[in-house]
PDB file of C-alpha atoms in Angstrom:
ATOM      1  CA  UNK F   1      79.967  88.663 126.079  1.00 94.00           C
ATOM      2  CA  UNK F   2      80.401  89.712 122.233  1.00 96.00           C
ATOM      3  CA  UNK F   3      79.324  87.330 119.730  1.00 97.00           C
ATOM      4  CA  UNK F   4      78.254  86.516 116.083  1.00 98.00           C
ATOM      5  CA  UNK F   5      76.849  83.577 114.886  1.00 98.00           C
ATOM      6  CA  UNK F   6      75.963  82.842 110.939  1.00 98.00           C
ATOM      7  CA  UNK F   7      73.784  80.164 109.760  1.00 98.00           C
ATOM      8  CA  UNK F   8      72.561  78.895 106.592  1.00 98.00           C
ATOM      9  CA  UNK F   9      75.124  77.677 104.614  1.00 98.00           C
ATOM     10  CA  UNK F  10      74.687  74.256 102.951  1.00 98.00           C
ATOM     11  CA  UNK F  11      75.322  72.618  99.157  1.00 98.00           C
ATOM     12  CA  UNK F  12      73.167  74.503  96.287  1.00 98.00           C
ATOM     13  CA  UNK F  13      73.255  73.528  92.777  1.00 98.00           C
ATOM     14  CA  UNK F  14      74.620  76.459  90.116  1.00 98.00           C
ATOM     15  CA  UNK F  15      72.081  78.712  89.266  1.00 98.00           C
ATOM     16  CA  UNK F  16      70.024  78.279  93.043  1.00 98.00           C
ATOM     17  CA  UNK F  17      69.607  80.537  95.731  1.00 98.00           C
ATOM     18  CA  UNK F  18      70.360  80.358  99.626  1.00 98.00           C
ATOM     19  CA  UNK F  19      69.961  83.177 102.391  1.00 98.00           C
ATOM     20  CA  UNK F  20      72.611  83.459 105.051  1.00 98.00           C
ATOM     21  CA  UNK F  21      71.528  84.665 108.746  1.00 98.00           C
ATOM     22  CA  UNK F  22      74.011  86.424 111.264  1.00 98.00           C
ATOM     23  CA  UNK F  23      72.861  86.708 114.532  1.00 98.00           C
ATOM     24  CA  UNK F  24      74.745  89.396 117.120  1.00 98.00           C
ATOM     25  CA  UNK F  25      74.836  89.740 120.846  1.00 97.00           C
ATOM     26  CA  UNK F  26      77.051  91.336 123.445  1.00 97.00           C
ATOM     27  CA  UNK F  27      77.206  95.014 121.604  1.00 96.00           C
ATOM     28  CA  UNK F  28      74.617  97.579 120.353  1.00 96.00           C
ATOM     29  CA  UNK F  29      73.550  96.011 117.036  1.00 97.00           C
ATOM     30  CA  UNK F  30      71.701  99.043 116.101  1.00 97.00           C
ATOM     31  CA  UNK F  31      74.418 101.071 116.192  1.00 96.00           C
ATOM     32  CA  UNK F  32      76.879  99.026 114.073  1.00 97.00           C
ATOM     33  CA  UNK F  33      77.910  98.564 110.592  1.00 97.00           C
ATOM     34  CA  UNK F  34      78.019  94.923 109.542  1.00 98.00           C
ATOM     35  CA  UNK F  35      79.787  93.092 106.961  1.00 98.00           C
ATOM     36  CA  UNK F  36      80.306  89.754 104.815  1.00 98.00           C
ATOM     37  CA  UNK F  37      83.284  88.226 103.947  1.00 98.00           C
ATOM     38  CA  UNK F  38      84.045  85.092 102.697  1.00 98.00           C
ATOM     39  CA  UNK F  39      87.000  83.034 101.889  1.00 98.00           C
ATOM     40  CA  UNK F  40      87.114  80.047  99.310  1.00 98.00           C
ATOM     41  CA  UNK F  41      88.664  76.885 100.549  1.00 97.00           C
ATOM     42  CA  UNK F  42      92.465  77.637 100.752  1.00 96.00           C
ATOM     43  CA  UNK F  43      92.326  80.996  99.837  1.00 97.00           C
ATOM     44  CA  UNK F  44      92.469  84.757 100.953  1.00 97.00           C
ATOM     45  CA  UNK F  45      90.054  86.872 102.212  1.00 98.00           C
ATOM     46  CA  UNK F  46      87.414  88.551 100.031  1.00 98.00           C
ATOM     47  CA  UNK F  47      84.984  91.154 100.981  1.00 98.00           C
ATOM     48  CA  UNK F  48      81.403  90.754  99.799  1.00 98.00           C
ATOM     49  CA  UNK F  49      79.099  93.413 101.476  1.00 98.00           C
ATOM     50  CA  UNK F  50      78.538  95.988 103.715  1.00 98.00           C
ATOM     51  CA  UNK F  51      75.468  97.558 105.577  1.00 98.00           C
ATOM     52  CA  UNK F  52      75.291 100.731 107.390  1.00 97.00           C
ATOM     53  CA  UNK F  53      73.809 100.796 111.147  1.00 97.00           C
ATOM     54  CA  UNK F  54      70.143 101.725 109.763  1.00 96.00           C
ATOM     55  CA  UNK F  55      70.398  99.877 106.710  1.00 96.00           C
ATOM     56  CA  UNK F  56      70.040 102.776 104.529  1.00 97.00           C
ATOM     57  CA  UNK F  57      73.426 102.434 102.943  1.00 97.00           C
ATOM     58  CA  UNK F  58      74.931  99.124 100.994  1.00 98.00           C
ATOM     59  CA  UNK F  59      77.800  98.476  99.251  1.00 98.00           C
ATOM     60  CA  UNK F  60      78.514  95.098  97.654  1.00 98.00           C
ATOM     61  CA  UNK F  61      81.992  93.513  95.948  1.00 97.00           C
ATOM     62  CA  UNK F  62      82.299  93.695  92.301  1.00 96.00           C
ATOM     63  CA  UNK F  63      81.795  89.713  91.668  1.00 97.00           C
ATOM     64  CA  UNK F  64      78.587  89.633  93.715  1.00 98.00           C
ATOM     65  CA  UNK F  65      77.017  92.873  92.477  1.00 97.00           C
ATOM     66  CA  UNK F  66      73.274  92.443  91.155  1.00 97.00           C
ATOM     67  CA  UNK F  67      73.407  88.523  92.467  1.00 98.00           C
ATOM     68  CA  UNK F  68      73.857  89.191  96.503  1.00 98.00           C
ATOM     69  CA  UNK F  69      71.575  91.268  98.468  1.00 98.00           C
ATOM     70  CA  UNK F  70      72.849  92.203 102.107  1.00 98.00           C
ATOM     71  CA  UNK F  71      69.725  93.569 104.705  1.00 98.00           C
ATOM     72  CA  UNK F  72      69.023  93.654 108.337  1.00 98.00           C
ATOM     73  CA  UNK F  73      66.532  93.633 110.717  1.00 98.00           C
ATOM     74  CA  UNK F  74      67.804  95.199 114.171  1.00 98.00           C
ATOM     75  CA  UNK F  75      64.604  94.078 116.035  1.00 97.00           C
ATOM     76  CA  UNK F  76      66.203  90.558 115.676  1.00 98.00           C
ATOM     77  CA  UNK F  77      69.948  91.746 115.919  1.00 98.00           C
ATOM     78  CA  UNK F  78      70.094  89.742 112.973  1.00 98.00           C
ATOM     79  CA  UNK F  79      71.702  90.647 109.364  1.00 98.00           C
ATOM     80  CA  UNK F  80      71.244  88.423 105.950  1.00 98.00           C
ATOM     81  CA  UNK F  81      72.836  87.848 102.987  1.00 98.00           C
ATOM     82  CA  UNK F  82      70.585  86.805 100.211  1.00 98.00           C
ATOM     83  CA  UNK F  83      72.415  85.047  97.470  1.00 98.00           C
ATOM     84  CA  UNK F  84      70.863  84.470  94.009  1.00 98.00           C
ATOM     85  CA  UNK F  85      72.447  82.852  90.668  1.00 98.00           C
ATOM     86  CA  UNK F  86      75.112  81.196  92.495  1.00 98.00           C
ATOM     87  CA  UNK F  87      78.367  79.722  90.576  1.00 98.00           C
ATOM     88  CA  UNK F  88      80.680  77.323  91.579  1.00 98.00           C
ATOM     89  CA  UNK F  89      83.272  80.194  92.399  1.00 98.00           C
ATOM     90  CA  UNK F  90      80.911  81.285  95.256  1.00 98.00           C
ATOM     91  CA  UNK F  91      81.776  78.107  97.256  1.00 98.00           C
ATOM     92  CA  UNK F  92      83.344  79.877 100.220  1.00 98.00           C
ATOM     93  CA  UNK F  93      83.474  79.936 104.035  1.00 98.00           C
ATOM     94  CA  UNK F  94      80.895  83.179 104.796  1.00 98.00           C
ATOM     95  CA  UNK F  95      81.980  85.276 107.402  1.00 98.00           C
ATOM     96  CA  UNK F  96      79.974  87.969 109.030  1.00 98.00           C
ATOM     97  CA  UNK F  97      81.798  90.543 110.764  1.00 98.00           C
ATOM     98  CA  UNK F  98      81.258  93.729 112.717  1.00 98.00           C
ATOM     99  CA  UNK F  99      82.237  97.314 111.469  1.00 96.00           C
ATOM    100  CA  UNK F 100      84.253  98.939 114.193  1.00 90.00           C
ATOM    101  CA  UNK F 101      83.493 102.319 115.112  1.00 86.00           C
ATOM    102  CA  UNK F 102      84.137 104.771 112.409  1.00 83.00           C
ATOM    103  CA  UNK F 103      84.618 102.354 109.773  1.00 83.00           C
ATOM    104  CA  UNK F 104      88.006 101.590 111.159  1.00 89.00           C
ATOM    105  CA  UNK F 105      87.867  97.799 110.452  1.00 92.00           C
ATOM    106  CA  UNK F 106      85.904  94.588 110.895  1.00 96.00           C
ATOM    107  CA  UNK F 107      86.425  93.968 114.957  1.00 96.00           C
ATOM    108  CA  UNK F 108      84.382  91.099 115.770  1.00 97.00           C
ATOM    109  CA  UNK F 109      84.097  87.818 113.628  1.00 98.00           C
ATOM    110  CA  UNK F 110      81.547  85.034 113.637  1.00 98.00           C
ATOM    111  CA  UNK F 111      82.896  81.252 112.995  1.00 98.00           C
ATOM    112  CA  UNK F 112      81.609  81.217 109.477  1.00 98.00           C
ATOM    113  CA  UNK F 113      79.402  79.185 107.570  1.00 98.00           C
ATOM    114  CA  UNK F 114      79.953  77.177 104.326  1.00 98.00           C
ATOM    115  CA  UNK F 115      78.366  77.385 101.412  1.00 98.00           C
ATOM    116  CA  UNK F 116      78.982  75.038  98.234  1.00 98.00           C
ATOM    117  CA  UNK F 117      77.591  75.257  95.093  1.00 98.00           C
ATOM    118  CA  UNK F 118      77.992  72.046  92.901  1.00 97.00           C
ATOM    119  CA  UNK F 119      75.635  69.831  90.962  1.00 94.00           C
TER     120      UNK F 119
ATOM    121  CA  UNK R   1      88.490  95.025  92.282  1.00 62.00           C
ATOM    122  CA  UNK R   2      91.854  95.478  92.884  1.00 66.00           C
ATOM    123  CA  UNK R   3      93.222  94.389  95.788  1.00 87.00           C
ATOM    124  CA  UNK R   4      96.286  95.491  97.748  1.00 97.00           C
ATOM    125  CA  UNK R   5      99.419  93.798  97.892  1.00 98.00           C
ATOM    126  CA  UNK R   6     101.243  91.759 100.416  1.00 98.00           C
ATOM    127  CA  UNK R   7     104.213  89.682 100.106  1.00 98.00           C
ATOM    128  CA  UNK R   8     102.928  85.665  99.708  1.00 97.00           C
ATOM    129  CA  UNK R   9     105.528  84.595 102.565  1.00 97.00           C
ATOM    130  CA  UNK R  10     107.551  85.536 105.243  1.00 98.00           C
ATOM    131  CA  UNK R  11     109.693  83.628 107.686  1.00 97.00           C
ATOM    132  CA  UNK R  12     111.485  84.944 110.537  1.00 97.00           C
ATOM    133  CA  UNK R  13     113.255  83.123 113.815  1.00 97.00           C
ATOM    134  CA  UNK R  14     112.005  82.801 117.078  1.00 97.00           C
ATOM    135  CA  UNK R  15     112.185  85.815 119.381  1.00 97.00           C
ATOM    136  CA  UNK R  16     113.158  87.811 115.987  1.00 98.00           C
ATOM    137  CA  UNK R  17     111.076  90.734 114.343  1.00 98.00           C
ATOM    138  CA  UNK R  18     109.054  90.441 111.430  1.00 98.00           C
ATOM    139  CA  UNK R  19     107.708  93.375 109.377  1.00 98.00           C
ATOM    140  CA  UNK R  20     105.146  92.593 106.841  1.00 98.00           C
ATOM    141  CA  UNK R  21     103.885  95.406 104.178  1.00 98.00           C
ATOM    142  CA  UNK R  22     100.920  96.187 102.334  1.00 98.00           C
ATOM    143  CA  UNK R  23     100.926  98.305  99.211  1.00 98.00           C
ATOM    144  CA  UNK R  24      97.900 100.161  98.088  1.00 97.00           C
ATOM    145  CA  UNK R  25      96.868 103.518  96.437  1.00 96.00           C
ATOM    146  CA  UNK R  26      95.921 107.134  97.259  1.00 96.00           C
ATOM    147  CA  UNK R  27      92.250 105.827  96.987  1.00 95.00           C
ATOM    148  CA  UNK R  28      92.741 103.065  99.900  1.00 96.00           C
ATOM    149  CA  UNK R  29      95.852 102.971 102.196  1.00 96.00           C
ATOM    150  CA  UNK R  30      97.246 106.347 101.166  1.00 95.00           C
ATOM    151  CA  UNK R  31      93.481 107.691 102.377  1.00 93.00           C
ATOM    152  CA  UNK R  32      93.094 106.560 105.669  1.00 89.00           C
ATOM    153  CA  UNK R  33      95.297 103.747 106.321  1.00 94.00           C
ATOM    154  CA  UNK R  34      94.617  99.967 106.667  1.00 97.00           C
ATOM    155  CA  UNK R  35      93.653  97.302 109.581  1.00 97.00           C
ATOM    156  CA  UNK R  36      95.055  94.099 109.933  1.00 98.00           C
ATOM    157  CA  UNK R  37      94.146  91.131 110.791  1.00 98.00           C
ATOM    158  CA  UNK R  38      95.388  87.440 111.750  1.00 98.00           C
ATOM    159  CA  UNK R  39      94.241  84.095 110.666  1.00 98.00           C
ATOM    160  CA  UNK R  40      95.181  81.217 112.312  1.00 98.00           C
ATOM    161  CA  UNK R  41      94.720  78.194 110.209  1.00 96.00           C
ATOM    162  CA  UNK R  42      91.159  76.581 111.033  1.00 95.00           C
ATOM    163  CA  UNK R  43      90.187  79.589 112.731  1.00 98.00           C
ATOM    164  CA  UNK R  44      88.353  83.008 111.657  1.00 98.00           C
ATOM    165  CA  UNK R  45      90.199  86.249 111.396  1.00 98.00           C
ATOM    166  CA  UNK R  46      91.157  88.084 114.399  1.00 98.00           C
ATOM    167  CA  UNK R  47      91.255  92.004 114.319  1.00 97.00           C
ATOM    168  CA  UNK R  48      94.878  93.082 115.244  1.00 97.00           C
ATOM    169  CA  UNK R  49      94.907  96.638 114.470  1.00 96.00           C
ATOM    170  CA  UNK R  50      92.409  99.319 113.643  1.00 95.00           C
ATOM    171  CA  UNK R  51      92.771 101.964 110.504  1.00 92.00           C
ATOM    172  CA  UNK R  52      92.446 104.698 113.350  1.00 88.00           C
ATOM    173  CA  UNK R  53      96.203 103.536 114.402  1.00 90.00           C
ATOM    174  CA  UNK R  54      94.813 101.878 117.402  1.00 92.00           C
ATOM    175  CA  UNK R  55      95.162  98.285 118.651  1.00 94.00           C
ATOM    176  CA  UNK R  56      92.012  96.538 119.897  1.00 93.00           C
ATOM    177  CA  UNK R  57      91.771  95.608 123.658  1.00 92.00           C
ATOM    178  CA  UNK R  58      93.333  92.386 124.280  1.00 94.00           C
ATOM    179  CA  UNK R  59      95.894  92.540 121.502  1.00 96.00           C
ATOM    180  CA  UNK R  60      99.583  92.119 122.472  1.00 96.00           C
ATOM    181  CA  UNK R  61     101.522  95.209 122.722  1.00 97.00           C
ATOM    182  CA  UNK R  62     103.869  93.257 120.420  1.00 98.00           C
ATOM    183  CA  UNK R  63     102.008  94.161 117.484  1.00 98.00           C
ATOM    184  CA  UNK R  64     102.150  97.616 116.140  1.00 97.00           C
ATOM    185  CA  UNK R  65     101.318  99.092 112.756  1.00 96.00           C
ATOM    186  CA  UNK R  66     102.325 102.254 110.985  1.00 95.00           C
ATOM    187  CA  UNK R  67     101.775 103.658 107.309  1.00 96.00           C
ATOM    188  CA  UNK R  68     104.317 105.371 105.164  1.00 96.00           C
ATOM    189  CA  UNK R  69     102.420 107.010 101.866  1.00 96.00           C
ATOM    190  CA  UNK R  70     100.862 103.956 100.448  1.00 97.00           C
ATOM    191  CA  UNK R  71     102.422 101.213 102.335  1.00 97.00           C
ATOM    192  CA  UNK R  72     100.843 100.199 105.540  1.00 97.00           C
ATOM    193  CA  UNK R  73     103.493  97.919 107.630  1.00 98.00           C
ATOM    194  CA  UNK R  74     102.734  95.320 110.740  1.00 98.00           C
ATOM    195  CA  UNK R  75     105.610  94.865 113.038  1.00 98.00           C
ATOM    196  CA  UNK R  76     105.601  91.949 115.320  1.00 98.00           C
ATOM    197  CA  UNK R  77     108.276  91.726 117.775  1.00 98.00           C
ATOM    198  CA  UNK R  78     109.554  88.866 119.832  1.00 98.00           C
ATOM    199  CA  UNK R  79     108.082  86.159 117.573  1.00 98.00           C
ATOM    200  CA  UNK R  80     106.484  83.237 119.147  1.00 97.00           C
ATOM    201  CA  UNK R  81     105.274  79.924 117.448  1.00 97.00           C
ATOM    202  CA  UNK R  82     101.986  81.114 117.900  1.00 97.00           C
ATOM    203  CA  UNK R  83     102.283  83.962 115.838  1.00 98.00           C
ATOM    204  CA  UNK R  84     102.447  81.583 112.724  1.00 98.00           C
ATOM    205  CA  UNK R  85      99.227  82.367 110.947  1.00 98.00           C
ATOM    206  CA  UNK R  86      98.021  84.286 107.618  1.00 98.00           C
ATOM    207  CA  UNK R  87      98.102  88.112 107.959  1.00 98.00           C
ATOM    208  CA  UNK R  88      95.848  90.334 105.871  1.00 98.00           C
ATOM    209  CA  UNK R  89      95.867  94.279 105.734  1.00 98.00           C
ATOM    210  CA  UNK R  90      92.317  95.608 104.485  1.00 98.00           C
ATOM    211  CA  UNK R  91      91.115  99.328 103.692  1.00 97.00           C
ATOM    212  CA  UNK R  92      88.460 101.013 102.497  1.00 96.00           C
ATOM    213  CA  UNK R  93      88.874 102.359  98.857  1.00 95.00           C
ATOM    214  CA  UNK R  94      86.835 105.554  98.191  1.00 94.00           C
ATOM    215  CA  UNK R  95      87.220 105.424  94.354  1.00 95.00           C
ATOM    216  CA  UNK R  96      85.428 101.479  94.600  1.00 95.00           C
ATOM    217  CA  UNK R  97      83.223 102.402  97.695  1.00 96.00           C
ATOM    218  CA  UNK R  98      84.250  98.936  98.720  1.00 96.00           C
ATOM    219  CA  UNK R  99      86.477  97.067 101.326  1.00 97.00           C
ATOM    220  CA  UNK R 100      89.586  96.036  99.753  1.00 97.00           C
ATOM    221  CA  UNK R 101      91.727  93.090 101.296  1.00 98.00           C
ATOM    222  CA  UNK R 102      95.574  92.012 100.660  1.00 98.00           C
ATOM    223  CA  UNK R 103      96.132  88.742  99.341  1.00 97.00           C
ATOM    224  CA  UNK R 104      97.620  87.560 102.808  1.00 98.00           C
ATOM    225  CA  UNK R 105     101.140  86.578 103.927  1.00 98.00           C
ATOM    226  CA  UNK R 106     101.858  83.506 105.455  1.00 98.00           C
ATOM    227  CA  UNK R 107     104.369  83.908 108.241  1.00 98.00           C
ATOM    228  CA  UNK R 108     106.662  80.897 109.342  1.00 98.00           C
ATOM    229  CA  UNK R 109     108.172  81.289 112.633  1.00 97.00           C
ATOM    230  CA  UNK R 110     110.998  78.937 112.688  1.00 93.00           C
TER     231      UNK R 110
END
């Protein structure tokens, strides 16, 4: 059964840091690119980051560039999102999603983990 | 990052056909097309259509998509109450080296 499970969300103060994890199962993780996508309460989807199957290529959205880092451990079927210098605007549900073969779309999604940045 | 443009809302009657649009430019939609996702309230998004013009396994044939120039379209035939959801388009932007989303269209089935 193809599955993605995110964890690590919570409440953090402005300026703080948090690390999200995403564990995948049921598919060949080491052959798959992985995304993080977020959604602020009541708002639309915002792409955050993409990491290629081998971890060698990483891409970021403008609003998180320089503050967030995506990484992966293929031995653990896990992708991470290290978030630092958090601001209120980072408050969102963070989803992890698999990249479809050939960059065709995000075809498997987790249930998401909520991050709240507040003092 | 500039996103893709979608109408905020569309309303159609039961069993009618809805066509949702998504406008980009030569670097995203006009380059390799758009993927389409459906998000029912309270649930994560679900992929309805791949950028390479294929429907994922398990997605109803009532959903189809096309592209003309810089505009991608998602067509839903025989609208059902369960089709009421937010629909998003997404595409890789080769000039930004980033994925971009549309703002989403809320589909209401009357």
